[in-house]
PDB file of C-alpha atoms in Angstrom:
ATOM      1  CA  MET L   1       0.878   8.567  -5.933  1.00 93.00           C
ATOM      2  CA  THR L   2       4.217   8.263  -7.624  1.00 96.00           C
ATOM      3  CA  GLU L   3       4.569   6.599 -11.012  1.00 97.00           C
ATOM      4  CA  ARG L   4       6.227   3.654  -9.294  1.00 97.00           C
ATOM      5  CA  ALA L   5       3.256   3.208  -6.928  1.00 97.00           C
ATOM      6  CA  VAL L   6       0.836   3.336  -9.865  1.00 96.00           C
ATOM      7  CA  ARG L   7       2.902   0.692 -11.668  1.00 97.00           C
ATOM      8  CA  ASP L   8       2.900  -1.398  -8.472  1.00 97.00           C
ATOM      9  CA  LEU L   9      -0.909  -1.190  -8.295  1.00 96.00           C
ATOM     10  CA  ASN L  10      -1.364  -2.035 -11.964  1.00 95.00           C
ATOM     11  CA  HIS L  11       0.989  -5.028 -11.660  1.00 95.00           C
ATOM     12  CA  LEU L  12      -0.813  -6.242  -8.551  1.00 94.00           C
ATOM     13  CA  TYR L  13      -4.205  -5.864 -10.252  1.00 93.00           C
ATOM     14  CA  ARG L  14      -3.052  -8.068 -13.111  1.00 93.00           C
ATOM     15  CA  THR L  15      -1.266 -10.556 -10.854  1.00 92.00           C
ATOM     16  CA  ILE L  16      -4.279 -11.262  -8.657  1.00 90.00           C
ATOM     17  CA  ALA L  17      -6.615 -11.288 -11.682  1.00 90.00           C
ATOM     18  CA  ALA L  18      -8.891  -8.662 -10.123  1.00 88.00           C
ATOM     19  CA  ALA L  19     -10.625  -8.145 -13.459  1.00 87.00           C
ATOM     20  CA  HIS L  20     -11.679 -11.792 -13.540  1.00 91.00           C
ATOM     21  CA  THR L  21     -12.655 -12.826 -10.017  1.00 92.00           C
ATOM     22  CA  GLN L  22     -15.050 -11.138  -7.607  1.00 94.00           C
ATOM     23  CA  ARG L  23     -12.994 -12.006  -4.525  1.00 92.00           C
ATOM     24  CA  ALA L  24      -9.809 -10.527  -5.987  1.00 92.00           C
ATOM     25  CA  ALA L  25     -11.687  -7.389  -7.063  1.00 93.00           C
ATOM     26  CA  VAL L  26     -13.103  -6.900  -3.547  1.00 95.00           C
ATOM     27  CA  TRP L  27      -9.631  -7.326  -2.029  1.00 94.00           C
ATOM     28  CA  PHE L  28      -8.070  -4.916  -4.523  1.00 95.00           C
ATOM     29  CA  ASN L  29     -10.813  -2.312  -3.951  1.00 96.00           C
ATOM     30  CA  GLY L  30     -10.123  -2.551  -0.216  1.00 96.00           C
ATOM     31  CA  LEU L  31      -6.442  -1.859  -0.886  1.00 96.00           C
ATOM     32  CA  GLU L  32      -7.357   1.212  -2.944  1.00 96.00           C
ATOM     33  CA  ARG L  33      -9.650   2.463  -0.136  1.00 96.00           C
ATOM     34  CA  LYS L  34      -6.850   2.002   2.396  1.00 96.00           C
ATOM     35  CA  ILE L  35      -4.518   4.056   0.203  1.00 96.00           C
ATOM     36  CA  SER L  36      -7.149   6.759  -0.293  1.00 94.00           C
ATOM     37  CA  SER L  37      -7.763   6.948   3.468  1.00 93.00           C
ATOM     38  CA  LEU L  38      -4.221   8.233   3.941  1.00 92.00           C
ATOM     39  CA  ALA L  39      -5.400  11.618   2.684  1.00 89.00           C
ATOM     40  CA  GLN L  40      -7.452  12.107   5.871  1.00 89.00           C
ATOM     41  CA  HIS L  41      -5.015  10.501   8.349  1.00 89.00           C
ATOM     42  CA  PRO L  42      -1.486  10.340   6.912  1.00 89.00           C
ATOM     43  CA  GLY L  43       0.256  10.240  10.287  1.00 89.00           C
ATOM     44  CA  ARG L  44      -1.266   6.941  11.361  1.00 90.00           C
ATOM     45  CA  GLY L  45       1.251   4.727   9.599  1.00 93.00           C
ATOM     46  CA  LEU L  46       4.257   3.359  11.404  1.00 94.00           C
ATOM     47  CA  PRO L  47       7.855   4.208  10.492  1.00 94.00           C
ATOM     48  CA  VAL L  48       9.395   1.848   7.934  1.00 94.00           C
ATOM     49  CA  PRO L  49      12.044  -0.300   9.709  1.00 91.00           C
ATOM     50  CA  GLU L  50      14.633   0.280   6.984  1.00 91.00           C
ATOM     51  CA  ASP L  51      14.053   4.074   6.746  1.00 94.00           C
ATOM     52  CA  ALA L  52      12.531   6.037   9.651  1.00 91.00           C
ATOM     53  CA  ASP L  53      11.772   8.975   7.316  1.00 93.00           C
ATOM     54  CA  LEU L  54       9.134   6.855   5.560  1.00 96.00           C
ATOM     55  CA  ARG L  55       5.892   5.432   6.886  1.00 96.00           C
ATOM     56  CA  GLN L  56       3.911   2.324   6.067  1.00 96.00           C
ATOM     57  CA  LEU L  57       0.437   0.903   6.340  1.00 95.00           C
ATOM     58  CA  LEU L  58      -0.166  -2.808   6.061  1.00 95.00           C
ATOM     59  CA  TYR L  59      -3.076  -4.312   4.156  1.00 96.00           C
ATOM     60  CA  GLY L  60      -4.202  -7.891   3.887  1.00 92.00           C
ATOM     61  CA  ARG L  61      -3.775 -11.084   5.833  1.00 89.00           C
ATOM     62  CA  ARG L  62      -0.955 -13.591   5.787  1.00 86.00           C
ATOM     63  CA  PRO L  63       0.322 -14.680   3.407  1.00 82.00           C
ATOM     64  CA  HIS L  64      -1.077 -11.827   1.315  1.00 83.00           C
ATOM     65  CA  VAL L  65       0.110  -8.780   3.251  1.00 92.00           C
ATOM     66  CA  TYR L  66       1.115  -5.675   1.309  1.00 95.00           C
ATOM     67  CA  ARG L  67       3.016  -2.638   2.516  1.00 96.00           C
ATOM     68  CA  ILE L  68       1.870   0.806   1.418  1.00 97.00           C
ATOM     69  CA  ILE L  69       5.040   2.864   1.766  1.00 97.00           C
ATOM     70  CA  TYR L  70       4.703   6.652   1.782  1.00 97.00           C
ATOM     71  CA  ASP L  71       6.240   9.878   2.967  1.00 96.00           C
ATOM     72  CA  ILE L  72       4.805  13.077   4.299  1.00 93.00           C
ATOM     73  CA  ASP L  73       6.214  16.469   3.364  1.00 89.00           C
ATOM     74  CA  GLU L  74       5.433  18.357   6.554  1.00 84.00           C
ATOM     75  CA  THR L  75       6.270  21.735   5.008  1.00 84.00           C
ATOM     76  CA  SER L  76       3.807  21.481   2.146  1.00 82.00           C
ATOM     77  CA  GLN L  77       1.453  19.065   3.946  1.00 81.00           C
ATOM     78  CA  ILE L  78       1.589  16.632   1.014  1.00 88.00           C
ATOM     79  CA  MET L  79       1.667  12.873   1.301  1.00 92.00           C
ATOM     80  CA  HIS L  80       3.238  10.759  -1.453  1.00 95.00           C
ATOM     81  CA  VAL L  81       2.576   7.038  -1.864  1.00 97.00           C
ATOM     82  CA  LEU L  82       5.941   5.767  -3.034  1.00 97.00           C
ATOM     83  CA  HIS L  83       5.619   2.010  -3.336  1.00 96.00           C
ATOM     84  CA  ILE L  84       3.232  -0.876  -2.750  1.00 97.00           C
ATOM     85  CA  ARG L  85       5.027  -4.127  -2.160  1.00 94.00           C
ATOM     86  CA  PRO L  86       4.423  -7.566  -0.751  1.00 92.00           C
ATOM     87  CA  GLY L  87       5.016  -7.591   2.979  1.00 86.00           C
ATOM     88  CA  ALA L  88       5.411 -11.375   3.152  1.00 53.00           C
ATOM     89  CA  ARG L  89       8.920 -11.162   1.786  1.00 49.00           C
ATOM     90  CA  ASP L  90       9.733  -8.934   4.758  1.00 48.00           C
ATOM     91  CA  ALA L  91       8.156 -11.453   7.208  1.00 39.00           C
ATOM     92  CA  MET L  92       5.610  -8.853   8.332  1.00 40.00           C
ATOM     93  CA  ALA L  93       2.061  -9.419   9.527  1.00 38.00           C
ATOM     94  CA  GLY L  94      -0.877  -7.205   8.696  1.00 40.00           C
ATOM     95  CA  ASN L  95      -4.595  -6.684   8.760  1.00 43.00           C
ATOM     96  CA  ASP L  96      -7.360  -5.402   6.515  1.00 43.00           C
TER      97      ASP L  96
END
């Protein structure tokens, strides 16, 4: 994960108060599992509409959909999570 993606996760953790509510903690842990699952299946994400070189996975349900934006370096077989951002501002739907 890039530094930006780590900052995104930390900000999201604080914003949803995951340290203080069980429901928020469960949701956040699911997001982390979704991100971790990319290591086994990085090619499953769809191209990002604004940049076909990047991929995305969606997590959550409206209105709380988040986009996990990442790239895959095919040469070195390394996947980088670049950014985690709210998908609602992009009018995108998602699922858990």
